[in-house]
Short mmCIF file of C-alpha atoms and ligand atoms in Angstrom, two decimals:
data_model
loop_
_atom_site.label_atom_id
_atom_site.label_comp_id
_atom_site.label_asym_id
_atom_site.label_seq_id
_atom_site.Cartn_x
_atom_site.Cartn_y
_atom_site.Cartn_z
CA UNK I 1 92.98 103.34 24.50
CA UNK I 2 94.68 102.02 27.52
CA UNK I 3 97.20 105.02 28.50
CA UNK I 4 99.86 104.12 30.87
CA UNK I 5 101.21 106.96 33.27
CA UNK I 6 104.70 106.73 34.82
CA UNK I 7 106.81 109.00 36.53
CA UNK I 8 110.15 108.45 36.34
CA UNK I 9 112.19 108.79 39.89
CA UNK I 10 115.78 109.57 38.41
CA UNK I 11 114.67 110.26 35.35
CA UNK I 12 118.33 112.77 34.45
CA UNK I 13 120.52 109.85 35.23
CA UNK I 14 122.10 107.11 32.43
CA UNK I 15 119.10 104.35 33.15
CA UNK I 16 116.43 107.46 33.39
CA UNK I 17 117.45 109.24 30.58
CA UNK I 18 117.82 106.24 28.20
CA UNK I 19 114.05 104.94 29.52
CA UNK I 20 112.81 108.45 28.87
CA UNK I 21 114.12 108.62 25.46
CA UNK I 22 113.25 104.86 24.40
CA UNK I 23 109.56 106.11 25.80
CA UNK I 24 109.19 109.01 23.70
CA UNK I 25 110.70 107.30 20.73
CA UNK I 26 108.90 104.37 20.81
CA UNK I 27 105.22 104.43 23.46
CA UNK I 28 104.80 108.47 22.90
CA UNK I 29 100.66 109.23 22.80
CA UNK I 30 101.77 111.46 20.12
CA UNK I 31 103.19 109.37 17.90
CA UNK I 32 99.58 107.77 17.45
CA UNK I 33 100.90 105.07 16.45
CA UNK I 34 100.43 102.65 19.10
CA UNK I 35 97.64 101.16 21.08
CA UNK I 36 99.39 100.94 24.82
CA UNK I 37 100.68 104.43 24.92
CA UNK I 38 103.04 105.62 28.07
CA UNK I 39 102.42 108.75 29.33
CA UNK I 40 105.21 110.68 31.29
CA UNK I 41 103.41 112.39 34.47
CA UNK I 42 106.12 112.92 36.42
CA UNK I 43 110.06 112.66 36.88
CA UNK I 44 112.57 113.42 39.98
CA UNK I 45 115.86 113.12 40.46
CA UNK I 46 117.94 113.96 43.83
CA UNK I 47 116.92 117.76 43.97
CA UNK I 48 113.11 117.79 43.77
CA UNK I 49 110.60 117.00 41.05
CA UNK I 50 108.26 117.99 38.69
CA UNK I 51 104.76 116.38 38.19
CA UNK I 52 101.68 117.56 35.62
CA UNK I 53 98.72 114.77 35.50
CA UNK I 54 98.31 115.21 31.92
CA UNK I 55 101.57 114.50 30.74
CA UNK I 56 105.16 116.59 31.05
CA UNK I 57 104.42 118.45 27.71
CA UNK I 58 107.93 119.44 27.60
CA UNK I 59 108.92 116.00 27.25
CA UNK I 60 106.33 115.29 24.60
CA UNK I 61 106.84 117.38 22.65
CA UNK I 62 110.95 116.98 22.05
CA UNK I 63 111.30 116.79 18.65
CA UNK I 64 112.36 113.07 17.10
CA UNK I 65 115.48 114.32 15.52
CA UNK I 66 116.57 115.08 19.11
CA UNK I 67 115.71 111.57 20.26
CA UNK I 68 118.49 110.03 19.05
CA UNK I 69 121.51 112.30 19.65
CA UNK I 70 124.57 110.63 21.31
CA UNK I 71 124.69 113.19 23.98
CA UNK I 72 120.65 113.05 25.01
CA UNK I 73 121.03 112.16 28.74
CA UNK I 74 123.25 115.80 28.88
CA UNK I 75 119.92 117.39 26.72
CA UNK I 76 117.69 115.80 29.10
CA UNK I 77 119.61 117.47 32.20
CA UNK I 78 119.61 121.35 30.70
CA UNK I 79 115.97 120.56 29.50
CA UNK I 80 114.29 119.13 32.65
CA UNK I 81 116.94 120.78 35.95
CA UNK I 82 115.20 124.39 35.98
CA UNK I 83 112.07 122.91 36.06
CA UNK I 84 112.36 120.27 38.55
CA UNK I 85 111.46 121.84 41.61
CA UNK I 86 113.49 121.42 44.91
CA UNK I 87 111.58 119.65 47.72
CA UNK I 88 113.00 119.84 50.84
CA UNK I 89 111.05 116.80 52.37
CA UNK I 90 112.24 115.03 49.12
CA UNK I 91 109.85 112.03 48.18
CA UNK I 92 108.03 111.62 50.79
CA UNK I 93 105.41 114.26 49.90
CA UNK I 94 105.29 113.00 46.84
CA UNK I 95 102.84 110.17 46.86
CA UNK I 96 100.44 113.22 49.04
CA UNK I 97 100.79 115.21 45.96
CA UNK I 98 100.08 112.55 43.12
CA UNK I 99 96.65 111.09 45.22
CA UNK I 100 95.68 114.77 45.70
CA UNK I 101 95.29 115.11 41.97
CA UNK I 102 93.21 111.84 41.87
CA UNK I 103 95.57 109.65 40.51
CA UNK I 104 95.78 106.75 43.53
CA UNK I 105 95.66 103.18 41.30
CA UNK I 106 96.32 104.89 38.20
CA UNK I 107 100.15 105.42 38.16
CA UNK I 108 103.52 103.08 37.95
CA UNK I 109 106.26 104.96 39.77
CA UNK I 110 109.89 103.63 37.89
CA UNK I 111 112.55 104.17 40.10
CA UNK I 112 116.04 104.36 38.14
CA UNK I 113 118.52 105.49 41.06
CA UNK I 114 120.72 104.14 42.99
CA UNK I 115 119.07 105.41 46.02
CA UNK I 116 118.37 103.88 49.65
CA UNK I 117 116.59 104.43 52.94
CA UNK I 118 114.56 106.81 50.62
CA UNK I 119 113.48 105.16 48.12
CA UNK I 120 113.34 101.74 50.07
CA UNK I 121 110.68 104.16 52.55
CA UNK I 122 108.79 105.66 48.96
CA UNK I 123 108.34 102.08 47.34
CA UNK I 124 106.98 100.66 50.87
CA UNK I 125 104.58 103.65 50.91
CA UNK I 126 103.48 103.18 47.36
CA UNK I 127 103.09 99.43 47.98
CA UNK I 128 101.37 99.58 51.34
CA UNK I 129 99.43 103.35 50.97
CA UNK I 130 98.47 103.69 47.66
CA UNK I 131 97.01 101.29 44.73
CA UNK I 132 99.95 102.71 42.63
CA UNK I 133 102.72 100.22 41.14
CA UNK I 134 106.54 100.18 41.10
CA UNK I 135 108.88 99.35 38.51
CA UNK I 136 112.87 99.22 39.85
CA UNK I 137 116.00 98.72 38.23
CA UNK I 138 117.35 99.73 41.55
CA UNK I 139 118.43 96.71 43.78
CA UNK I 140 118.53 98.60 47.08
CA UNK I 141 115.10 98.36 48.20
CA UNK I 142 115.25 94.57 47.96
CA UNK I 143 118.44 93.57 48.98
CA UNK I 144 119.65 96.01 51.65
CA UNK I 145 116.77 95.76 54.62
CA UNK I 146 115.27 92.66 56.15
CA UNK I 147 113.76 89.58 54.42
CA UNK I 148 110.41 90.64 55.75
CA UNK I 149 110.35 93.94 53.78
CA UNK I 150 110.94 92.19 51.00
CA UNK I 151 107.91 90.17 51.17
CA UNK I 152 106.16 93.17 51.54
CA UNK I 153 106.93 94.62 48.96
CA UNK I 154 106.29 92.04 46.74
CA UNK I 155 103.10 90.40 47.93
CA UNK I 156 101.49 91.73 45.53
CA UNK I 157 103.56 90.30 42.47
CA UNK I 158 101.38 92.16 39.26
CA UNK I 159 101.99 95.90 41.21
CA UNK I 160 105.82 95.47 41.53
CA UNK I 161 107.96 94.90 38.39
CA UNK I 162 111.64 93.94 39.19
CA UNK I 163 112.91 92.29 36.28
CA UNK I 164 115.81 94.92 35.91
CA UNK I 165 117.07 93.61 39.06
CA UNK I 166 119.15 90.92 38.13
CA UNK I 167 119.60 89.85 34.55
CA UNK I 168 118.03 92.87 33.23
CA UNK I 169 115.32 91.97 30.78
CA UNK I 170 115.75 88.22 30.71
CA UNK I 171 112.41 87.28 33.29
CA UNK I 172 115.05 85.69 35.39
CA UNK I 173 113.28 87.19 38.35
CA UNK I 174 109.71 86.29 37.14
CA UNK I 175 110.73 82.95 36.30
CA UNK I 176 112.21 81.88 39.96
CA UNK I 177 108.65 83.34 41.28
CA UNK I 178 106.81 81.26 38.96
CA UNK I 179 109.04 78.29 39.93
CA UNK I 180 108.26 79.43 44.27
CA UNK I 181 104.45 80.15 43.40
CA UNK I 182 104.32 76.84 41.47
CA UNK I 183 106.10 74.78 44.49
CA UNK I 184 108.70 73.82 41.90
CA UNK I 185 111.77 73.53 44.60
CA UNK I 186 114.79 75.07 43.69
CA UNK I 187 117.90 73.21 44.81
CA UNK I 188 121.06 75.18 43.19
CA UNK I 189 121.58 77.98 41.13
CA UNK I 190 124.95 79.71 40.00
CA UNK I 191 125.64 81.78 37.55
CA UNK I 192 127.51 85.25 36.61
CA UNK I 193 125.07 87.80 36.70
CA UNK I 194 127.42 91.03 36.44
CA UNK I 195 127.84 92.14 32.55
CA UNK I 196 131.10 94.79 34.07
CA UNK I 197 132.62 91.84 36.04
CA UNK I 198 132.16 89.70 32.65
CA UNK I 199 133.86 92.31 30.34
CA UNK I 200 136.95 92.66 32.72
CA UNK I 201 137.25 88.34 33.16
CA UNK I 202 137.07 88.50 29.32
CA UNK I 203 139.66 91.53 28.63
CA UNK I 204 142.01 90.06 31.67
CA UNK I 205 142.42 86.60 29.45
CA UNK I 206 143.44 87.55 26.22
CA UNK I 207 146.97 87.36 25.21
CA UNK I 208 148.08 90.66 25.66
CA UNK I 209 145.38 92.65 27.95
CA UNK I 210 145.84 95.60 28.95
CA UNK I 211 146.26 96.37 32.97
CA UNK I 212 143.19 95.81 35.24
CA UNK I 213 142.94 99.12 36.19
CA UNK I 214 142.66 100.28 32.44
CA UNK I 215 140.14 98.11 31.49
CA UNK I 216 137.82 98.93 34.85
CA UNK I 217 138.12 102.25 33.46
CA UNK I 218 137.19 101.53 29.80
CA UNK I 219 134.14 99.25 31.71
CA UNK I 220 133.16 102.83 33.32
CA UNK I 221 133.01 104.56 30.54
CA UNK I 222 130.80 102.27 27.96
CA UNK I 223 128.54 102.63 31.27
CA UNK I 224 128.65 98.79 32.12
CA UNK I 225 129.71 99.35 35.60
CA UNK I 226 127.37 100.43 38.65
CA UNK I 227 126.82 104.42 39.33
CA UNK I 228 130.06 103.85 41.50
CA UNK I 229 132.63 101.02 40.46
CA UNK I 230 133.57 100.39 43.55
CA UNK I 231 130.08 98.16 43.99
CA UNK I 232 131.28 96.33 41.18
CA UNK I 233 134.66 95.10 42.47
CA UNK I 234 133.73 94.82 45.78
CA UNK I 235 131.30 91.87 45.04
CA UNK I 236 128.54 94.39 46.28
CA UNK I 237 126.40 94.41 43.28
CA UNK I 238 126.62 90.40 42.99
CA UNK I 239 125.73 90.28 46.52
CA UNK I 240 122.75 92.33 45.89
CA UNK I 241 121.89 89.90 42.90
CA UNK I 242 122.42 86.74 44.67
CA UNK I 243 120.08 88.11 47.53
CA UNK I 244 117.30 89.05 45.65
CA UNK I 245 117.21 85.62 43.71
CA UNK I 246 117.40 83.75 47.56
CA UNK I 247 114.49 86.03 48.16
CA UNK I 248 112.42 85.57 45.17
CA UNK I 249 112.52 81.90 46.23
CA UNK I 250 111.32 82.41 49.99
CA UNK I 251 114.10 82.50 51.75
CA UNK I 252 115.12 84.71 54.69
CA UNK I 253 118.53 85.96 53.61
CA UNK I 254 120.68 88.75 54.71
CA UNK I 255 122.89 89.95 52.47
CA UNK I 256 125.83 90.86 55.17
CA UNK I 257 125.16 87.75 57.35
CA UNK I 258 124.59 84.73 55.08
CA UNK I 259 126.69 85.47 51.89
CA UNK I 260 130.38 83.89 51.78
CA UNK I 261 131.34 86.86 49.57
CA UNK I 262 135.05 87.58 48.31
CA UNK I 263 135.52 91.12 46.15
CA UNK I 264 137.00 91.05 42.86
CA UNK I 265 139.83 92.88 44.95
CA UNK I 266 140.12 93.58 48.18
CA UNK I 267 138.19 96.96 48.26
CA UNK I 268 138.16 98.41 52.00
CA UNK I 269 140.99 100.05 51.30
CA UNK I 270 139.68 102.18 48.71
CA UNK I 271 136.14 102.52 50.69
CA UNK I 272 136.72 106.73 51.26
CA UNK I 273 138.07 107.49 47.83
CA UNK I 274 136.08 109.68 45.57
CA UNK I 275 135.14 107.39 42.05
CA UNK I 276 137.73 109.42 40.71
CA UNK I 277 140.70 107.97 42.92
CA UNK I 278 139.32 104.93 43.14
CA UNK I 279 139.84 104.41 39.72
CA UNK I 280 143.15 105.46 39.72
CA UNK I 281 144.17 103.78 42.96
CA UNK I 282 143.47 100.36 41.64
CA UNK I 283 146.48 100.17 39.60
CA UNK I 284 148.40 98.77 42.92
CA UNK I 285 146.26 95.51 41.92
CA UNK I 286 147.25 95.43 38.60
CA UNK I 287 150.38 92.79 38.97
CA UNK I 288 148.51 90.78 40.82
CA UNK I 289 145.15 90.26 39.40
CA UNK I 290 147.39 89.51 35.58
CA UNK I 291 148.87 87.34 37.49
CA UNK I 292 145.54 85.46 38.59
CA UNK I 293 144.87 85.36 34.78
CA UNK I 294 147.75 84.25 33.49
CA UNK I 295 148.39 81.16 36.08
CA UNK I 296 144.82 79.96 35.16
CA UNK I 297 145.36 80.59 31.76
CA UNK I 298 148.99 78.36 31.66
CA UNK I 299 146.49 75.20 33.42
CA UNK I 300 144.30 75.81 30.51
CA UNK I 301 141.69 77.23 32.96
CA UNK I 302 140.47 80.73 33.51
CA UNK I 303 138.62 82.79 36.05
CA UNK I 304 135.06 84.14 36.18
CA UNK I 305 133.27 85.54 39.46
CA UNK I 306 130.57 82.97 40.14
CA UNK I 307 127.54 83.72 42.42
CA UNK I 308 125.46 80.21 43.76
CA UNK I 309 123.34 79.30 46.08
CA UNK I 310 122.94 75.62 47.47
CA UNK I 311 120.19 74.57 49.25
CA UNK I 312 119.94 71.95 51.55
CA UNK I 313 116.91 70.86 54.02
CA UNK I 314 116.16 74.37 55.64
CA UNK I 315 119.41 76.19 55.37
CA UNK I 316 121.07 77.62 52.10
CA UNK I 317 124.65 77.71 51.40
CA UNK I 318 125.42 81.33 48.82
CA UNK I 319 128.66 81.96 47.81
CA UNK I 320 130.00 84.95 45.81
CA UNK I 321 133.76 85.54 44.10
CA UNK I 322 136.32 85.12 41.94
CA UNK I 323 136.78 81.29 40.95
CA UNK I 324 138.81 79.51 38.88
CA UNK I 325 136.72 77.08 36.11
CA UNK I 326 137.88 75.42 32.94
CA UNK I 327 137.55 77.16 29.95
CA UNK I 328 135.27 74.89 28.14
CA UNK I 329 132.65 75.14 30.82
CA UNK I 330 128.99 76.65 31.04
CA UNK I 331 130.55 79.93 32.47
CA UNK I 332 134.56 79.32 31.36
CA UNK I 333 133.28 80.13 28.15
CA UNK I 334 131.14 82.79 28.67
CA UNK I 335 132.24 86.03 26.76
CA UNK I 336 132.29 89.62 27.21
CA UNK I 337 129.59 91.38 29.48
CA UNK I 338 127.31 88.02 28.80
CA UNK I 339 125.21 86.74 31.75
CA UNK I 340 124.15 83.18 32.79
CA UNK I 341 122.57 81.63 35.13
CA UNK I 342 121.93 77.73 35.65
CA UNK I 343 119.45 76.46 37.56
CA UNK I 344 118.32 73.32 39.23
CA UNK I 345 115.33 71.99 40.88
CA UNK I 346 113.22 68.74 41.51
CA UNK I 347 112.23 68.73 37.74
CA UNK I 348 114.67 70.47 35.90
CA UNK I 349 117.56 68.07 37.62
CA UNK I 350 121.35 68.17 37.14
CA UNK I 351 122.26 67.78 33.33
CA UNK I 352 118.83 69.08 32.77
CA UNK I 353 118.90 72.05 34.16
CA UNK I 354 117.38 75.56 33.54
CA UNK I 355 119.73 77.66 32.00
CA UNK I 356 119.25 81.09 30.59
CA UNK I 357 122.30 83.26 29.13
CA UNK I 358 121.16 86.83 27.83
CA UNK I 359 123.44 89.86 26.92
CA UNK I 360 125.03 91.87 30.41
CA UNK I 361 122.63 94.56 31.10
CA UNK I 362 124.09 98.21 29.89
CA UNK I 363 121.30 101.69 30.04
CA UNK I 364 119.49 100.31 26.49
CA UNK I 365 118.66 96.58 27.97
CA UNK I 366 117.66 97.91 30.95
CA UNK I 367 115.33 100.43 29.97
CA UNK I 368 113.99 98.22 27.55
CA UNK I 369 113.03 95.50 30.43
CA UNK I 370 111.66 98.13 32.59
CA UNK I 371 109.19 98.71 29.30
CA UNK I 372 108.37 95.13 29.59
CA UNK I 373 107.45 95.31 33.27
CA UNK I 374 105.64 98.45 32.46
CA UNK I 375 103.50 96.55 29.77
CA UNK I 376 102.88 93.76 31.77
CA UNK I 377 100.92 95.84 34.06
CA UNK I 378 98.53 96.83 31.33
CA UNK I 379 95.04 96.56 32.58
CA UNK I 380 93.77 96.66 29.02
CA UNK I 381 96.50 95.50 27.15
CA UNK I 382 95.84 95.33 23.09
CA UNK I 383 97.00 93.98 20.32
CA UNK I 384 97.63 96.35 17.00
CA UNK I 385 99.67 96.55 14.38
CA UNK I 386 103.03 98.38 14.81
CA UNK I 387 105.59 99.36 11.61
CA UNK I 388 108.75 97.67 12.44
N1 NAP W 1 123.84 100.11 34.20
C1 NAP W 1 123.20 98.96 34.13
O1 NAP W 1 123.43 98.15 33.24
C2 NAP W 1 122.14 98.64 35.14
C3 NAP W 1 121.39 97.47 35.00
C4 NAP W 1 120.38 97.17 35.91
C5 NAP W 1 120.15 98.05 36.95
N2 NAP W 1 120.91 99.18 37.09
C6 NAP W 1 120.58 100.08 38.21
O2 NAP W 1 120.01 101.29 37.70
C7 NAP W 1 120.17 102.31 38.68
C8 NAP W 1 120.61 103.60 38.00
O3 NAP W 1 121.89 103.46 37.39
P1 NAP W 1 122.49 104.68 36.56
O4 NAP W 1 123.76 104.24 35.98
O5 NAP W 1 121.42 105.23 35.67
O6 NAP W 1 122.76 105.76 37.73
P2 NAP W 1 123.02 107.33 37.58
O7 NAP W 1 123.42 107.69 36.19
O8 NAP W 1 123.91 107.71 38.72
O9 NAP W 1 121.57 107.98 37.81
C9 NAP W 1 120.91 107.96 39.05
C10 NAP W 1 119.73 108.92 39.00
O10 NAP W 1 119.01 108.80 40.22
C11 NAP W 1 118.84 110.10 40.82
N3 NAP W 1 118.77 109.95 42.27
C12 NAP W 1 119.73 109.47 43.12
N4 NAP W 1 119.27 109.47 44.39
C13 NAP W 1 117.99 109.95 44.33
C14 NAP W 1 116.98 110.22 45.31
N5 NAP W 1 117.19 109.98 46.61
N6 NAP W 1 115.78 110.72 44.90
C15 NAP W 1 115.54 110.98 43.59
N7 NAP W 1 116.47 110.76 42.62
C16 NAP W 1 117.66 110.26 42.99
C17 NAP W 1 120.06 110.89 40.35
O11 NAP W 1 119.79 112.28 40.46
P3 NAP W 1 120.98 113.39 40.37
O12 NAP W 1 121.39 113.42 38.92
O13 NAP W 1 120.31 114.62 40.84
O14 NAP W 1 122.06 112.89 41.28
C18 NAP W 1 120.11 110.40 38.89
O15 NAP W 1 119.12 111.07 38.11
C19 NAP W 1 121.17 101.77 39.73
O16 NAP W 1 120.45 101.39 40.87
C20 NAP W 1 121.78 100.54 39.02
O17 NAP W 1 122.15 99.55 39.96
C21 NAP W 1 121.87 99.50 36.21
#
């Protein structure tokens, strides 16, 4: 039996909490049902953490008919916060501790925050000290520092698992490295890759929508916006996107330096509010994003917020905001939190191009593509047979 162990770095949080659940429900050792089990070693979240090599038995053994309560991530919280241990050096003992109890080469650590300088310092430690692996849904680490730690820490491609990046769950990632490793030259991409951006293009066109500020808030609530909004509207989170694609394909891109970018809205105003009065504040924009909407709408157009990139010789042209496309087109008539991305290179060539469109990401997708980069790092992957 090939047993995978993971410990899950903001493992209390939406993302966490839904990848913990989906991996007791579903991968459990317990349920002896499958042949790739996952075993949870370890989780963390911002006060400290808790690690046991053979498993978090407390986690185990939570009881099915708990799995599937509405309110689990809460659960999860009261369960796992008196146990989680505060650590004042925070992670960075952590990867002492874990190779201590012999377990160099035989972990994935899955980070699920929204953490920085931290996390960005853990995953280059686990990358360059250790023979553990990495799966991330968070962006930070590969879109915030320089082009060269990027490369770092993905040289090795099978020991870092990123699809939850961008496009969560739709190999969007592994695809463009395929497409680099394969010297398949990419020569534009654009797309909408942000499922909260989506929703509020889609709510802002209908006939009678409610205000933009309302509907950021509803976006908030059904969780499809980042841990703070404000990365949403701001363009941040596209950004982020847009720079880890550039990357994936080789080139040296800095996110503040070489991206056009335009925010939803205009955001530095808001920059020192609390979440909580940022979303209130943004009413002021309300008249004048409807009206954005509603003078594309009367030219039978509408607006989406487009990310590309254009490449041409050695330089790349990346662009990221609002923009105004027919309705009818590839991305006019997206819907909803829906993602797409189009993509064009010497063999897949305009009209032919590569497209993929998947559902906007949301805690379920997500956690479900970080299980897919977690199985694809299988050393001993098998096949069995699973009820459905
Ligand atoms: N929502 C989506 O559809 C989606 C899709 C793809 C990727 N993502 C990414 O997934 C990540 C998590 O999003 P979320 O909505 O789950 O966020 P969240 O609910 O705010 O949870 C974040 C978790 O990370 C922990 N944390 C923060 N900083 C930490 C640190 N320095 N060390 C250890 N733990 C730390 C938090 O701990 P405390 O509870 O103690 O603060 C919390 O458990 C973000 O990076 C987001 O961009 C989200």
């Amino acid at each position: 039996m090939a047993i995978q162990n993971v410990f899950i770095i903001g493992a209390t949080g939406n993302i966490g909490s839904e990848l913990v659940r989906q991996i007791l429900e579903k991968d459990s050792p317990q349920l002896g049902e499958h042949k790739n089990p996952t075993r949870i070693v370890g989780v963390a979240n911002s006060k400290g953490y808790l690690f046991n090599p053979g498993g978090i038995t407390m986690l185990h053994d939570i009881p099915e008919s708990q799995l599937n309560q509405d309110n689990f991530k809460t659960y999860l919280k009261d369960l796992l916060e008196p146990e989680i241990l505060r650590k004042e050096n925070g992670l960075s003992d952590l990867l002492t501790e874990t190779n201590k109890a012999g377990m160099d080469g035989e972990l994935i650590f899955v980070d699920t925050t929204d953490g920085n300088e931290e996390l960005f310092k853990f995953h280059r430690q686990v990358i360059t000290n250790s023979n553990d692996n990495i799966v991330t849904a968070n962006k930070n680490p590969l879109a915030l520092y320089d082009p060269e730690s990027f490369k770092e820490l993905t040289q090795f491609r099978e020991r870092y698992g990123m699809r939850s990046t961008v496009m969560a769950g739709a190999h969007t990632v592994n695809l463009l490295f395929d497409f680099y490793d394969i010297s398949e030259h990419v020569v534009r991409i654009e797309g909408c890759f942000s499922g909260s951006l989506g929703y509020i293009c889609s709510e802002l066109e209908k006939d009678k929508p409610e205000t933009f500020s309302e509907i950021v808030k509803k976006a908030h609530q059904l969780k499809y916006t980042e841990p703070n909004p404000l990365d949403d509207l701001s363009g941040l989170d596209v950004a982020r996107k847009l720079t880890i694609i550039a990357r994936c394909l080789n080139k040296p891109i800095n996110l503040k330096d070489d991206i056009e970018l335009k925010g939803f809205i205009d955001t530095d105003k808001y920059k020192n509010k609390s979440k909580e009065d940022f979303l209130l504040a943004i009413q002021d924009e309300n008249d004048e994003v409807a009206k954005k909407f509603s003078d594309a709408k009367k030219a039978n157009r509408t607006l989406r917020y487009i990310a590309s990139l254009e490449v041409e010789g050695e330089t790349s042209k990346l662009k990221v905001g609002l923009t105004e496309v027919a309705s009818d087109s590839v991305l006019g008539s997206l819907k909803g939190t829906a993602n797409k991305i189009s993509i064009e290179t010497k063999v897949f060539t305009k009209g032919k191009e590569y497209i993929i469109q998947s559902p906007g990401a949301g805690i379920e997708i997500t956690a479900t593509g970080i299980r897919r980069d977690l199985l694809s790092m299988l050393k001993d992957r098998k096949s069995g047979t699973y009820p459905l």
